[in-house]
Structure formats: structure tokens, C-alpha cells
XYZ file of C-alpha atoms in Angstrom:
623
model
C 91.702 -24.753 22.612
C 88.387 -23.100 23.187
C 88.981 -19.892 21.413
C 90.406 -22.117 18.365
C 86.580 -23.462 18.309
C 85.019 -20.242 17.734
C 87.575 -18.513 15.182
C 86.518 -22.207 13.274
C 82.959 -21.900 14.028
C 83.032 -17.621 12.536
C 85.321 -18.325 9.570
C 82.366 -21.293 8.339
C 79.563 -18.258 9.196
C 81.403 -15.913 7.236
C 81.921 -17.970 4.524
C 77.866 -19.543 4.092
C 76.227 -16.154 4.386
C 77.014 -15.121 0.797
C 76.086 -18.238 -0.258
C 72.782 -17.954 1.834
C 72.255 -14.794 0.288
C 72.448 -15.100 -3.291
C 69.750 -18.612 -2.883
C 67.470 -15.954 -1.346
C 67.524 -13.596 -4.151
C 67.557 -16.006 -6.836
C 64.565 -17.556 -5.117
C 60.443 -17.320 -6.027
C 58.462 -16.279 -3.134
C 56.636 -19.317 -2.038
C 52.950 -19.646 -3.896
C 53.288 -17.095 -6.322
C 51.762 -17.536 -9.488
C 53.312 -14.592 -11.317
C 56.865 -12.745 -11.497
C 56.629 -9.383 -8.939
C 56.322 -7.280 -11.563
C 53.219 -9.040 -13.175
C 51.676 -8.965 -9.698
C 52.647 -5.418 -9.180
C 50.089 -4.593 -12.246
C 47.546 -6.709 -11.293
C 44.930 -4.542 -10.276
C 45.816 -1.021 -12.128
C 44.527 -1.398 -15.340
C 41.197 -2.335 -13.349
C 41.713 0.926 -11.625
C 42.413 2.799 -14.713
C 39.412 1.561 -16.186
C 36.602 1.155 -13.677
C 37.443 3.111 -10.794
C 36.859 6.356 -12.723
C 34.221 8.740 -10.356
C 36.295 12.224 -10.118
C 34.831 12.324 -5.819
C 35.801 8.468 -5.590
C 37.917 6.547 -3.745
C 39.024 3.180 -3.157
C 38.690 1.447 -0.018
C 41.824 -1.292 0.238
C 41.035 -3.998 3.071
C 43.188 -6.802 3.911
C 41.621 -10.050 5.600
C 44.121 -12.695 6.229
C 42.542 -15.158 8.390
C 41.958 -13.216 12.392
C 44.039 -10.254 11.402
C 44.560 -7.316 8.827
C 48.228 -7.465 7.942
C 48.869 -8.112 4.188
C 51.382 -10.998 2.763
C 54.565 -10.433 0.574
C 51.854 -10.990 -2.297
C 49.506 -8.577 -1.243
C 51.949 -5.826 -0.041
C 53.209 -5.594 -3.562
C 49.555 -5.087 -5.444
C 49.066 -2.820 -2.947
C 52.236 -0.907 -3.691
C 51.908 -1.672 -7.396
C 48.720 0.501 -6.794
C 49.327 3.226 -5.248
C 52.991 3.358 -7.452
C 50.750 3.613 -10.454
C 47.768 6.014 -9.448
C 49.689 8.152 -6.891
C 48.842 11.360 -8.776
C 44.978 10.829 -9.328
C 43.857 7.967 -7.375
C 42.466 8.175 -3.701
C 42.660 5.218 -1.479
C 41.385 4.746 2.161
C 42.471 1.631 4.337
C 40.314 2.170 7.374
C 36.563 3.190 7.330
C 35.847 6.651 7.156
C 34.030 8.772 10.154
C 30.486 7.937 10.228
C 29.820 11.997 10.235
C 31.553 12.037 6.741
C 28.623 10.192 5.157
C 31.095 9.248 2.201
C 30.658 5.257 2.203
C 32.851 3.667 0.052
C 32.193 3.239 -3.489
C 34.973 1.178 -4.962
C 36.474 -1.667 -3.475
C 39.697 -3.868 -3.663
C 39.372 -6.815 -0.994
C 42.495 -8.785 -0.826
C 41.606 -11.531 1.259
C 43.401 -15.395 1.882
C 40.875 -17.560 1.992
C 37.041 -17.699 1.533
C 36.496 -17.337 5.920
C 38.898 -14.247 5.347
C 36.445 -12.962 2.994
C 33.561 -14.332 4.940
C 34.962 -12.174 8.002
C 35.533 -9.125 5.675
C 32.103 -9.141 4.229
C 30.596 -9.235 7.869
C 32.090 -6.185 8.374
C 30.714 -4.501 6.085
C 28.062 -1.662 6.675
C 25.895 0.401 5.165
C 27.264 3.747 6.195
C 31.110 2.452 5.542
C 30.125 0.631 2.088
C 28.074 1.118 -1.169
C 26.457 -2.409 -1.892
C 25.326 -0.817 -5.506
C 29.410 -0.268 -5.996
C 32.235 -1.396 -7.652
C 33.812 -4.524 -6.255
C 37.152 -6.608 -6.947
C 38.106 -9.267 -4.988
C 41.307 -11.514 -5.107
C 41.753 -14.360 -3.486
C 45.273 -16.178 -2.656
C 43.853 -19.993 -2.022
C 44.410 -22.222 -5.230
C 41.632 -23.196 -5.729
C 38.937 -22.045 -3.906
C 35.264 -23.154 -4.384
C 33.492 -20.104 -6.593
C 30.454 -21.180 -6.197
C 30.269 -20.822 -2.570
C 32.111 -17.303 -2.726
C 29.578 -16.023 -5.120
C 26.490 -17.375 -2.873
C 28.217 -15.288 -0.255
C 28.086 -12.171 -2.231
C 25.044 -12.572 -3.419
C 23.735 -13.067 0.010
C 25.057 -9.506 1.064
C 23.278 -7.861 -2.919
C 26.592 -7.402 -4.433
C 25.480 -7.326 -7.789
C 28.864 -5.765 -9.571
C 31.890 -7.621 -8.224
C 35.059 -9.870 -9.748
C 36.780 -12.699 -8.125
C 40.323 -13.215 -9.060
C 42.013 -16.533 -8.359
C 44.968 -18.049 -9.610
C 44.717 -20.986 -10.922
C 46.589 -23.952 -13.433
C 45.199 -25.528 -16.612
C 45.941 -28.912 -17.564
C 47.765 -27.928 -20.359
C 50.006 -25.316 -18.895
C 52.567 -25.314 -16.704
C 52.481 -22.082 -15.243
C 49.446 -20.569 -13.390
C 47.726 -17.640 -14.154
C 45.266 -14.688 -12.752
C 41.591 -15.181 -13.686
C 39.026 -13.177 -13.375
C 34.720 -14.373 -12.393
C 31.759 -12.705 -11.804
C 28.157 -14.199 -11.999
C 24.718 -12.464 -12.497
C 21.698 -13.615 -10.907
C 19.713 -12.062 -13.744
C 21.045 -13.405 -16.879
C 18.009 -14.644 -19.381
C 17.092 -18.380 -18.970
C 19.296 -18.103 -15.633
C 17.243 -16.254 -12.794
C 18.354 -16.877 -9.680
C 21.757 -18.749 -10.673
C 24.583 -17.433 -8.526
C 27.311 -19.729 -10.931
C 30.533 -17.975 -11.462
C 32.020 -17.592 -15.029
C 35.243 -16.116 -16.212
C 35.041 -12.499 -17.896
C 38.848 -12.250 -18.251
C 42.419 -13.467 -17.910
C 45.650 -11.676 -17.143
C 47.975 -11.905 -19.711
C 50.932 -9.551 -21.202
C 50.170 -7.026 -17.879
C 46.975 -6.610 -18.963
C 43.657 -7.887 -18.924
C 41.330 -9.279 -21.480
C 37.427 -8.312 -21.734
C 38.372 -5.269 -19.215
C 35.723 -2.796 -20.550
C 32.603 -5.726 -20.091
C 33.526 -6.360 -16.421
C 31.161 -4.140 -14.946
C 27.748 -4.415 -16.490
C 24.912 -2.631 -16.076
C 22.781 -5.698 -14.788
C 19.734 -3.446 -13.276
C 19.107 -1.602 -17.203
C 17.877 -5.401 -17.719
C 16.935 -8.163 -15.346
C 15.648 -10.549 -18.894
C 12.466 -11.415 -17.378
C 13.138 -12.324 -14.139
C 11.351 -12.249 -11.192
C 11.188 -9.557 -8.386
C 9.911 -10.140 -4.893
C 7.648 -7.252 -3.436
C 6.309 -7.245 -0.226
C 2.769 -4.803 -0.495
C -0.697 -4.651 2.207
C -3.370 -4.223 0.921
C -4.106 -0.196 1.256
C -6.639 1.633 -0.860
C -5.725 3.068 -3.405
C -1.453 2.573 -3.392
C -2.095 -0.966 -3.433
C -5.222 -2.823 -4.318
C -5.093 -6.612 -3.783
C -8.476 -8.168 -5.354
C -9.273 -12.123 -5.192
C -11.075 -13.468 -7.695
C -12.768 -15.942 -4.874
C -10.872 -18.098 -2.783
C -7.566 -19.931 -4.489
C -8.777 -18.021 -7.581
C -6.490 -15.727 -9.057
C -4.799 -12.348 -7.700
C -5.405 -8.681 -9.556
C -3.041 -5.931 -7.795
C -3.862 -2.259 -8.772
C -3.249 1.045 -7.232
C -1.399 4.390 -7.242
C 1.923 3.108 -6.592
C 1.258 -0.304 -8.585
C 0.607 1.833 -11.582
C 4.519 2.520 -10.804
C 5.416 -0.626 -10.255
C 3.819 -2.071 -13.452
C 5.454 0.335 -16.115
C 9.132 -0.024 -13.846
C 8.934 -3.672 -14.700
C 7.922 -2.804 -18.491
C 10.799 -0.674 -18.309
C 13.641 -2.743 -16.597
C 12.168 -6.171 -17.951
C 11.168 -8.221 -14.520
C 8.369 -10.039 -13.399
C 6.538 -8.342 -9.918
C 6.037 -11.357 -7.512
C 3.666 -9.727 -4.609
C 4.190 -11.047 -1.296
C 1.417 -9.897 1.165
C 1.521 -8.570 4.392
C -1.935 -9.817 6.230
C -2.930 -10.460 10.599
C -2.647 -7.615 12.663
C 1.182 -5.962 11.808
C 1.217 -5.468 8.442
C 3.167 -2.267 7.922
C 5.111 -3.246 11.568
C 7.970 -0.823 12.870
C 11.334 0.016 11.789
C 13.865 -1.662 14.365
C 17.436 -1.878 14.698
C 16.947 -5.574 15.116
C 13.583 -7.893 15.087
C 12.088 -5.193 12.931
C 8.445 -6.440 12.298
C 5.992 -6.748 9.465
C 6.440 -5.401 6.386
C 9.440 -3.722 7.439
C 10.752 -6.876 9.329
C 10.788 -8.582 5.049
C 12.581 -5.490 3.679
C 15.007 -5.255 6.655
C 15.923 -9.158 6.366
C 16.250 -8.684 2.220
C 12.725 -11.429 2.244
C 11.460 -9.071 -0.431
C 13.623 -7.014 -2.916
C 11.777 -4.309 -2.022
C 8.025 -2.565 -0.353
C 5.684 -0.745 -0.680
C 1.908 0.066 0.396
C 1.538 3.966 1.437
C 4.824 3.274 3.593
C 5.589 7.257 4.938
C 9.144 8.459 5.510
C 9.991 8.426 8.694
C 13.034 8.693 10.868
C 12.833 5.402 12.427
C 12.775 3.929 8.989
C 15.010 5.583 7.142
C 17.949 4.784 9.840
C 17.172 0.890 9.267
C 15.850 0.394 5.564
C 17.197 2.412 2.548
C 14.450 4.928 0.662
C 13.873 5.726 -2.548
C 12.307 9.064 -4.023
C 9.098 9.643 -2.732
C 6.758 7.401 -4.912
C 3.377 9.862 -4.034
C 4.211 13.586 -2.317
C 0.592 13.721 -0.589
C -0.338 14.609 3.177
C -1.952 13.092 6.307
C -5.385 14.542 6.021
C -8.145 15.014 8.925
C -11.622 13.460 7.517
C -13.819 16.016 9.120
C -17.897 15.346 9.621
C -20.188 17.357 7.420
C -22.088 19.876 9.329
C -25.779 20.392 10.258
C -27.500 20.969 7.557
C -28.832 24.892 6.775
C -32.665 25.239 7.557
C -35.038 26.496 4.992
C -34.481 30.250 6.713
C -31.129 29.617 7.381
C -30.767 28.857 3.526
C -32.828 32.470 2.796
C -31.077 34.488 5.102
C -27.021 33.201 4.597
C -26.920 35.124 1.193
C -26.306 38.447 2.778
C -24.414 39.121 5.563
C -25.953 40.974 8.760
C -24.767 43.989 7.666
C -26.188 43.427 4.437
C -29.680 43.276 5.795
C -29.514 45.784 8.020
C -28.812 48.387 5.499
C -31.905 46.704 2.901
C -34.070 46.662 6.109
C -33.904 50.281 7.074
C -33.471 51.546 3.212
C -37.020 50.015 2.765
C -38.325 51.735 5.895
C -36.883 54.893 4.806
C -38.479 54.446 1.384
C -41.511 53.051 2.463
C -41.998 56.233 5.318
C -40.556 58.585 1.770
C -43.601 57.839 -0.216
C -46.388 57.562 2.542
C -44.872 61.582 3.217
C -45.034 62.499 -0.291
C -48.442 60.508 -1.766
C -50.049 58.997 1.036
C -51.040 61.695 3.694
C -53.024 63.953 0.290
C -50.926 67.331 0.531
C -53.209 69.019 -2.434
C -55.552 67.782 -4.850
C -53.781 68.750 -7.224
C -50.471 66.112 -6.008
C -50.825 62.845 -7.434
C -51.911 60.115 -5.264
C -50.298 56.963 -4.664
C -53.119 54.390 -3.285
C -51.469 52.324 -0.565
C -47.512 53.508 -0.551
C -46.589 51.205 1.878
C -48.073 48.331 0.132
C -46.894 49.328 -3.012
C -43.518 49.485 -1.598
C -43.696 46.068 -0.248
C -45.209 44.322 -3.651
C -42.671 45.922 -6.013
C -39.749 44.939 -3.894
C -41.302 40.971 -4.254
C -41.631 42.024 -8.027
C -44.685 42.449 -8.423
C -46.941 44.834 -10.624
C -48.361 48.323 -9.954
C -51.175 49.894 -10.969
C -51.349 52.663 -13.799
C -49.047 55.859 -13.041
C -48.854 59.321 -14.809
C -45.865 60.851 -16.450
C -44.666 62.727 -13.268
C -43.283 62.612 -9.957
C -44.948 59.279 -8.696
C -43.301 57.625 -11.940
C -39.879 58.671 -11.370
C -40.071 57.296 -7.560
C -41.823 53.882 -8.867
C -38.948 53.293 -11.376
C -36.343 54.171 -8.987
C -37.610 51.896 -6.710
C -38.174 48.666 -9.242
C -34.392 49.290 -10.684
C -33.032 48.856 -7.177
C -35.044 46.149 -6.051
C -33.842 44.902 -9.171
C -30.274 45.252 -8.662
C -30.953 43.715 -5.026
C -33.064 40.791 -6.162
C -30.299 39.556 -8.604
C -27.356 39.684 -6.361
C -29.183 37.681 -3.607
C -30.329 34.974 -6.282
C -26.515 34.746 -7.290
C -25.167 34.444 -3.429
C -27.813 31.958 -2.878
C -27.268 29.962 -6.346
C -23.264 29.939 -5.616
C -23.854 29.035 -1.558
C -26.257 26.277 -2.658
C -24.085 24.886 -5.302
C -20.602 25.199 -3.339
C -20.504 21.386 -1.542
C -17.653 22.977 0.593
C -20.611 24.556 2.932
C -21.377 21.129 3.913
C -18.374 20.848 5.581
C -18.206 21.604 9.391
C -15.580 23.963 10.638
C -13.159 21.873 12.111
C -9.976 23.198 9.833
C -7.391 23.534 12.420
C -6.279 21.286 15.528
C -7.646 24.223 17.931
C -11.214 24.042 16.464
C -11.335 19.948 16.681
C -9.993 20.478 20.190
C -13.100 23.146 21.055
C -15.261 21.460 19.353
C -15.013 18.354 21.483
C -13.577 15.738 19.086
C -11.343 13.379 19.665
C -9.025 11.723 16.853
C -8.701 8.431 15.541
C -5.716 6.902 13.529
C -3.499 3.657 12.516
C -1.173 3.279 15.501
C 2.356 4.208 12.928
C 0.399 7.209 12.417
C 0.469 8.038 16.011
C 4.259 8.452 15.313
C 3.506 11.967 13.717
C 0.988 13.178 16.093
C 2.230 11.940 19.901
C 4.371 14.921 19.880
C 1.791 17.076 19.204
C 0.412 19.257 22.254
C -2.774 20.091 20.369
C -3.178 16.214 20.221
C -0.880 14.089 21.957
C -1.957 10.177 23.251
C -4.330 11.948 25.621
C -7.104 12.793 22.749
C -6.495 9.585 20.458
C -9.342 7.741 21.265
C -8.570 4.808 19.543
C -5.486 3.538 17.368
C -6.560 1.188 14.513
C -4.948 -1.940 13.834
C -3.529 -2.475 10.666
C -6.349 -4.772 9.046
C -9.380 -2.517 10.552
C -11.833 -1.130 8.094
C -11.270 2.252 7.806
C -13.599 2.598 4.728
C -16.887 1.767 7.802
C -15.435 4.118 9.719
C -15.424 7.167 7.386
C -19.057 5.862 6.927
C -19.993 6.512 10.636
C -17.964 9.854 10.563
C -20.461 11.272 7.304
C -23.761 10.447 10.190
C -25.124 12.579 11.994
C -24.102 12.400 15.462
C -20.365 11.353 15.274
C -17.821 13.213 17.739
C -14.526 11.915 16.187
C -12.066 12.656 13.439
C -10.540 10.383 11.151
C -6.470 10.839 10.410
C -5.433 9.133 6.717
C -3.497 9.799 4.106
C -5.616 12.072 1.123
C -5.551 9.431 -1.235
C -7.228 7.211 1.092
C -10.380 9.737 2.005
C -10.268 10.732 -1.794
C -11.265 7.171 -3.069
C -13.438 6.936 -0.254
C -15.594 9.812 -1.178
C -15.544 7.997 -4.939
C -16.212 4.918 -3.986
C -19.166 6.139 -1.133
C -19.607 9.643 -1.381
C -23.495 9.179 -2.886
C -24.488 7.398 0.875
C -21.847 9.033 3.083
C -19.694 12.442 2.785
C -16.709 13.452 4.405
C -14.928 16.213 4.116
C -11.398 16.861 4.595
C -9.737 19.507 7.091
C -8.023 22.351 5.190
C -4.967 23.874 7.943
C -4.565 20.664 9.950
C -2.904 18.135 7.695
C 1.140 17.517 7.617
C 3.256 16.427 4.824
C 2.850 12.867 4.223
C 5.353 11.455 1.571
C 5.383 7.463 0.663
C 8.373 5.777 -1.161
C 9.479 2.470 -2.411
C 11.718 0.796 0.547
C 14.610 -1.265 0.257
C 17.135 -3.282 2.130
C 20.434 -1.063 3.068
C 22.138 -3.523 0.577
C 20.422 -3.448 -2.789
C 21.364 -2.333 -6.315
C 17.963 -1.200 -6.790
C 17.609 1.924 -5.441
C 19.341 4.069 -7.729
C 18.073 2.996 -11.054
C 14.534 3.011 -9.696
C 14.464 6.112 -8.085
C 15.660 7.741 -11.102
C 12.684 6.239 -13.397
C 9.873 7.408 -10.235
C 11.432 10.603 -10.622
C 10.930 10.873 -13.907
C 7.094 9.530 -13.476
C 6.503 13.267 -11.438
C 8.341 15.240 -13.828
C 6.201 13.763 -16.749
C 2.565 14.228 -14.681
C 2.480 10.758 -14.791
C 1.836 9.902 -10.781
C -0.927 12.879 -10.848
C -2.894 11.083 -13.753
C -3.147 7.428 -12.292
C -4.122 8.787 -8.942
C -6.925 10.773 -11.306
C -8.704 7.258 -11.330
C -8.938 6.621 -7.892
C -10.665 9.610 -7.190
C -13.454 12.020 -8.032
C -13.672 15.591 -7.991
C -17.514 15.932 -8.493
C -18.094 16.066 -4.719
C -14.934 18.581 -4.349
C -14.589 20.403 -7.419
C -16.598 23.363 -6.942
C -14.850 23.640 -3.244
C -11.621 24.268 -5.176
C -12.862 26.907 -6.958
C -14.908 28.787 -3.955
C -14.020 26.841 -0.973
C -16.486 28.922 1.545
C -18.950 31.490 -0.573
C -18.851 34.677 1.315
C -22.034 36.570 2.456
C -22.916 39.405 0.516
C -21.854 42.917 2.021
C -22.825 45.978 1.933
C -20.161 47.299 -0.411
C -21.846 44.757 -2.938
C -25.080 46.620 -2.572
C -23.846 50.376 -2.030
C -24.588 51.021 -5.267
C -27.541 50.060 -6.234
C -29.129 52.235 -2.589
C -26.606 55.354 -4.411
C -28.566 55.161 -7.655
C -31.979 54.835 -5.566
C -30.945 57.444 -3.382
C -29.908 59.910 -6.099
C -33.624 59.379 -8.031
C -35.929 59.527 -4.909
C -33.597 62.804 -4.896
C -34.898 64.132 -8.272
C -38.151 62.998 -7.460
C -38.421 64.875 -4.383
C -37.591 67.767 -6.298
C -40.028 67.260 -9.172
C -42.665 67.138 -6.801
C -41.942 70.169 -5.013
C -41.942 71.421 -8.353
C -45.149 69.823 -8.949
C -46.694 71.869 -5.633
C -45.663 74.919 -6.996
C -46.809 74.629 -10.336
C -50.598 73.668 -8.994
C -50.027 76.407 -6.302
C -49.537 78.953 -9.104
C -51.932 77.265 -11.044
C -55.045 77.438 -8.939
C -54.375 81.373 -8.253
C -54.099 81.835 -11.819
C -57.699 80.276 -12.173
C -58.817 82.394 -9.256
């Protein structure tokens, strides 16, 4: 009886699975819009058309609620993919290695629900993602509300990504794929995050394709831009026309920032940095200051002399270097020269040595040959030594006759001559060169010997505590951010001061043109290090790239050099360029002039002895 029962019970199995069967084949998978093949499609002509960078790939994530597998419906776009691109296209389903530095350019998110993609985009990272990229979304949920997906991209900067949703018109009876986007930027509509369609799928293709991806940084249509700036002379001058009177921002790097928004068509909107942290420090969390706005995306992006450094690099995102200058040492002007330092500096030691004992030697020359009376017949030359000294100072002598005594005189006026002239020139070209004002503190060992200890804003203490020369031990004194630096350089010029100032060039240069008549400084010339500012941005804007390519074009063009030109002045400087330190006279300078002398007192040596004959024969002749 029993095995009767189950031969009954197999025979009705047997007979219901083909039945079974063909209802699942002829059956739609449950919430599918479109037939398999349509879905298959879905996302290749987007491929074909957007996803186009020869290096590129596409990063394919899956977020279905807490876990990564994909549905029947997403499984097939992503084999409809990689069916139809499997000879050109390159597609990555995990995150790179971090020591690749190849974050992901394209995207294709396939994602349930909008907390799906909420959990997807917290993922996201700078070194695994481009923000600036290439984004396409698609989203199973009928339905789903746009507005607050788009508010969620736009939180994380994604400028250029499309939603795609399925959805049902009133008027139709099947549903179909459509495609949004929004643009914070459009004209009349700053700011508006609200989603509208670009496209439709129809006929396996879709509509609009080659508009999807806009260009929305070539043109934000007026809108504003929020820049966080201190105020730091000159990159960024902030003057107040009284209080709650209006704002005037100028400066090296606003000069930048003024023709980028005649360029790109925004409106700068400055948002200062005042109290006591106003650049701040570069964190991986809780970053503060300035740096604290960029990090947080408060401002678009900063600037205000901000330097490259590691620390900020690693937690905000650079651009080009807006200003390729230097940390600079403002040095104290020396003692000034005495009167008799000021005579005796145009020749070197050497130098005088040599005029010294040519004089003496000259001076003893013609007290031997006219001053001790060898005949009366020699020509006498009253007072030699006398003479000497007068015609060196250029002064006159008396009457002389057409012999020996001549030909010494003149050989002695054409090299006190020669001598005369070059010491006015060293002593016109030392008085006029400014740069022999400055003291000699030009490297890190001679402000270390020289007893002086340094003074600087505390983030530049980053580039110095490593130092040995300098190290925390000789910084006297860190500034805070809102100290007046501009008093300080001030003290330095006096007489007296036992410190050196570290800033960046720009800053002593519009010092000395703002204050150089009451107060010079002077600026070290082997201890400064490469000090290069930039624009800085968060890690997820659009911004970078087009901006960086415009600054760059700024230094190719001369165009940073020239408006730095008007926050400085050379007039205090210039000559220091050309001749930084005048050099002493030597005595290879003067050699020649002592040859020629030499050489004449030679011939008149021997026209005198020639003289002393000629009377000698002379006076036995009248005998």
C-alpha cells in the first residue's frame, strides 16, 4: 500500500515539472521595466560615447542595500557591458592599490535604493575616485526622490553625473529608462541642485547622448564662488573702508583670482580667516583655520600665501603653484662706514700698500736726483718731496725746463692720474651700491656666529625645526598669525636689533616699498628655501583642473611677474642686482698705471745721466 503512495506521488512530480518549466521561461523577471536585451544595452552606448580616455577605466560597484552582490537586473548590464566593450574597454570592480595612484575616473554605480547609494558614496575616497570624473548612476527603486539623490551628490562635488531611473508616464503603459542630471551653475539657477531629464532610452539607444556631459566649469553664468583668504600682504590685501563700510581685496594672488573669474564667469565671495589661527594646520581630522574651511568644502577653495607642504597636500588637494617665490631671511643693515672707513674701502690693502711704497720710492727717486744738488749744472727741483706730495693731490707745480725734471714731473702727474680716477670710480660705485648697507649675515652659519636668533610664523617653523643650523632651540619667538610683522621688520632696520626675520620675499619686498624711506632691511642671499604658494581645494572639487590650467598659463604669459611688479620697488635693490657687493680695488687694477710710471722715471734717469755728462764735457770744454 505504501509503495503504491509514492509511485502516485512521482508520476504527479514528473508530470508538473514541464509544466513548471515552460511558466518559468515564458515569465518576466519580477520589476523589470525593459525586455533583457534592452537592459543588456543600457549602459554601452554611454560607454561608447563618454567613457573614451585611451589610460581609462571604469570602476563597476554594486550597492544593494548591506552587501555588494548584483540582482538578475544588474548582472545582465553588467554582462551587457563587458559583452560589448570586451576588446577595448577596461573595467575594475574593486578599488585599486593605493601605491597605483590610478583613482578611478569613470564610474557606473548600480545601486537599489537611494541608502545603497548613500552607503556607496561614503565609500568613496580620494585616492580610489576622481570627484572631477565621469559618473552614471542607475537606480532600481520606482520612483525614487531625485531631488534628494542629487543633494547627495552635490554634497560629495560631483559636478558631471546621470541618474537613471525607470519610471511610467500617465499615458503609457510600459515603463521606460530615463536619464537626470542637475547643475548647480546654470544662469538664473545658482545653487539649485533640481534634477532634469537630458535623455530617454528608446530603440537601444539613447537620446541627447553627446550633451550629457557638459563642461559646467568653462562657465559657472555668474554665479557665486566661496573663497576663504587672511589677510597677508601682498597675496591678499583685505582693506575696510571704515567699519560696516565696504570691502576692497587686492594682492598678488587676487590679481589671479580676479581675471579667473573674468575668465570662467563667477562672482568671488571672500570669506575671511581672522583671531589667532588663521592659516591653522593640515589634519587628518579637526583640521583648523583656513585649512579646517577647505578641508570641510566651507569654501570652494583658499588662498593667502598658503606654502606646499606635506602635511597639506595629504589632506587638501593643490593646484599649480599660484607664486614660485622663497622663504627669505630679513637681515639688519649694518653699521654704517665712517668717514675714513668710506676713504679707505675703495682699494683693497694690497692696493695701498703697493701706492704707499711706490710714492716713497718716487718721492726718495727725485730727492736723489734734484734735491741733494749733484752739479750746478743739474737742474734743481725746489722741495722734491713736497712736490711729490702736491702733484699726487693734483695740484700745480712751478715752472720746469725742457729736460730731465720735465719728463719725471709728467710721469708722475699721468700716474697719479690714472690712480686718482680709479679710486673716484670704486668709491662712486661703493657709495652708490645700497647692497653695502647690508650686514653679512647671508648664510645660516654667519646668523648663528653672529649671535642672532630667528623669528617666524609658527607654520613656518614646519620648514626650519629640522634644521640643525636652526632648530626650536634658536627660534626665539613664533608669531601668531594676526601679529604685525610689518613693526617688526621696523625694529629689525634699528640699530641695535639681534634677531632675524623669516617671510616669504614678497612680504619683505612690499615692506621695503611701503617703509623703506624710515626703515631698511635687507634680505639674506644663501639662506632662503623654496617657498611655493598655490590655490587649495577640497579632495572633492571639479575645480582644480580647469584652474590650474588658466594659473599656468598666467606664468607662461609673464603675467604673475608683472602684478607682483606693483607691490614692490626695486629703487632700494636695483643697483644690488647689478653689483651686489663692489669689490675693492686690487693691485692688478693699478699695475699698470706704476708700469708706465716705472718705465718713464726709467728714461728719465737716463736723460739725466745724460744730462751729467753733457755738463761734465761741457765745463772741460770751457776750461
Amino acid at each position: 500500500m505504501g509503495s503504491a503512495i509514492i509511485i502516485a506521488i512521482m508520476h504527479l512530480l514528473v508530470l508538473s515539472v514541464p509544466e513548471v518549466a515552460a511558466h518559468l521561461l515564458n515569465a518576466k523577471p519580477s520589476g523589470n521595466p525593459a525586455t533583457v536585451t534592452q537592459q543588456a544595452s543600457l549602459l554601452t552606448p554611454i560607454v561608447q560615447t563618454h567613457y573614451r580616455l585611451p589610460e581609462g577605466f571604469v570602476a563597476v560597484r554594486v550597492q544593494n542595500g548591506g552587501h555588494s552582490n548584483p540582482s538578475h537586473q544588474q548582472q545582465d548590464l553588467i554582462d551587457g557591458l563587458m559583452r560589448t566593450g570586451h576588446d577595448w574597454l577596461a573595467v575594475s570592480f574593486d578599488d585599486l592599490p593605493a601605491a597605483e595612484r590610478r583613482p578611478a575616473y569613470y564610474g557606473v554605480f548600480l545601486v537599489a535604493d537611494y541608502r545603497s547609494l548613500c552607503t556607496l558614496l561614503d565609500g568613496m575616497t580620494p585616492g580610489a575616485y576622481q570627484f572631477d570624473g565621469l559618473y552614471t548612476i542607475v537606480i532600481e527603486q520606482r520612483r525614487p526622490k531625485l531631488h534628494d539623490v542629487m543633494e547627495r551628490l552635490w554634497s560629495y562635488r560631483l559636478l558631471n553625473v546621470v541618474v537613471i531611473v525607470s519610471e511610467k508616464r500617465a499615458n503609457e503603459d510600459e515603463e521606460r529608462y530615463v536619464a537626470y542630471t542637475y547643475d548647480p551653475y546654470r544662469e538664473h539657477r545658482c545653487g539649485s541642485v533640481e534634477p532634469y531629464a537630458v535623455g530617454q532610452y528608446a530603440n537601444g539607444t539613447w537620446t541627447e547622448l553627446v550633451r550629457w556631459y557638459a563642461k559646467r566649469t568653462d562657465n559657472f553664468n555668474g554665479c557665486p564662488l566661496v573663497i576663504g583668504t587672511i589677510h597677508i600682504i601682498p597675496c591678499s590685501i583685505i582693506e575696510r573702508d571704515g567699519p560696516g563700510g565696504s570691502t576692497t581685496h587686492k594682492g598678488i594672488e587676487v590679481s589671479q583670482v580676479d581675471d579667473l573669474s573674468r575668465r570662467f564667469n563667477f562672482t568671488p565671495e571672500y570669506r575671511i580667516s581672522n583671531g589667532s589661527t588663521r592659516w591653522g594646520f593640515a589634519r587628518a581630522v579637526n583640521s583648523t583655520g583656513l585649512m579646517g574651511w577647505i578641508q570641510r568644502g566651507e569654501v570652494d577653495f583658499g588662498l593667502g600665501s598658503i606654502g606646499i607642504s606635506l602635511s597639506r597636500v595629504q589632506h587638501l588637494r593643490p593646484g599649480i603653484a599660484s607664486r614660485f617665490g622663497q622663504l627669505a631671511m630679513a637681515i639688519p643693515p649694518k653699521r654704517p662706514d665712517s668717514s675714513v672707513e668710506k676713504l679707505i674701502k675703495p682699494f683693497s690693502r694690497q692696493t695701498w700698500l703697493c701706492v704707499v711704497l711706490g710714492l716713497a720710492g718716487i718721492s726718495t727717486l727725485a730727492w736723489a736726483l734734484f734735491g741733494i744738488g749733484w752739479r750746478l749744472v743739474a737742474d734743481r727741483l725746489r722741495h722734491p718731496c713736497y712736490t711729490v706730495w702736491v702733484l699726487t693731490m693734483g695740484g700745480p707745480c712751478g715752472a720746469l725746463r725742457m729736460d730731465s725734471t720735465r719728463l719725471f714731473v709728467v710721469s708722475l702727474v699721468l700716474n697719479m692720474l690714472v690712480v686718482r680716477t680709479l679710486y673716484h670710480a670704486a668709491m662712486f660705485e661703493r657709495l652708490q651700491a645700497s647692497a653695502s648697507l647690508a650686514s653679512e649675515l647671508d648664510t645660516l652659519e654667519q646668523i648663528n656666529r653672529a649671535g642672532k636668533m630667528y623669528i617666524m610664523h609658527k607654520t613656518i617653523t614646519l620648514f626650519f625645526n629640522d634644521n640643525p643650523l636652526v632648530g626650536p632651540r634658536r627660534i626665539r619667538r613664533t608669531l601668531h598669525d594676526n601679529e604685525n610683522w610689518e613693526e617688526l621688520l621696523y625694529q629689525l632696520s634699528q640699530p641695535g636689533s639681534d634677531f632675524v626675520v623669516t617671510l616669504p620675499l614678497d612680504c619683505i619686498k612690499y615692506y621695503v616699498q611701503q617703509y623703506g624711506n624710515r626703515g631698511l632691511v635687507y634680505v639674506g642671499k644663501h639662506n632662503g628655501i623654496t617657498y611655493n604658494t598655490a590655490f587649495f581645494y577640497p579632495q572633492t572639487t571639479a575645480l582644480q583642473a580647469p584652474f590650474s590650467a588658466r594659473v599656468l598659463a598666467y606664468h607662461s604669459a609673464g603675467l604673475v611677474d608683472q602684478w607682483a611688479r606693483a607691490f614692490e620697488d626695486g629703487r632700494y635693490w636695483s643697483n644690488a642686482k647689478a653689483d651686489p657687493e663692489p669689490a675693492s680695488l686690487a693691485w692688478s687694477h693699478l699695475s699698470g698705471a706704476f708700469y708706465l710710471c716705472g718705465t718713464m722715471h726709467l728714461l728719465a734717469v737716463c736723460v739725466f745721466v745724460a744730462e751729467l755728462g753733457w755738463a761734465r764735457k761741457w765745463r772741460k770744454a770751457s776750461e
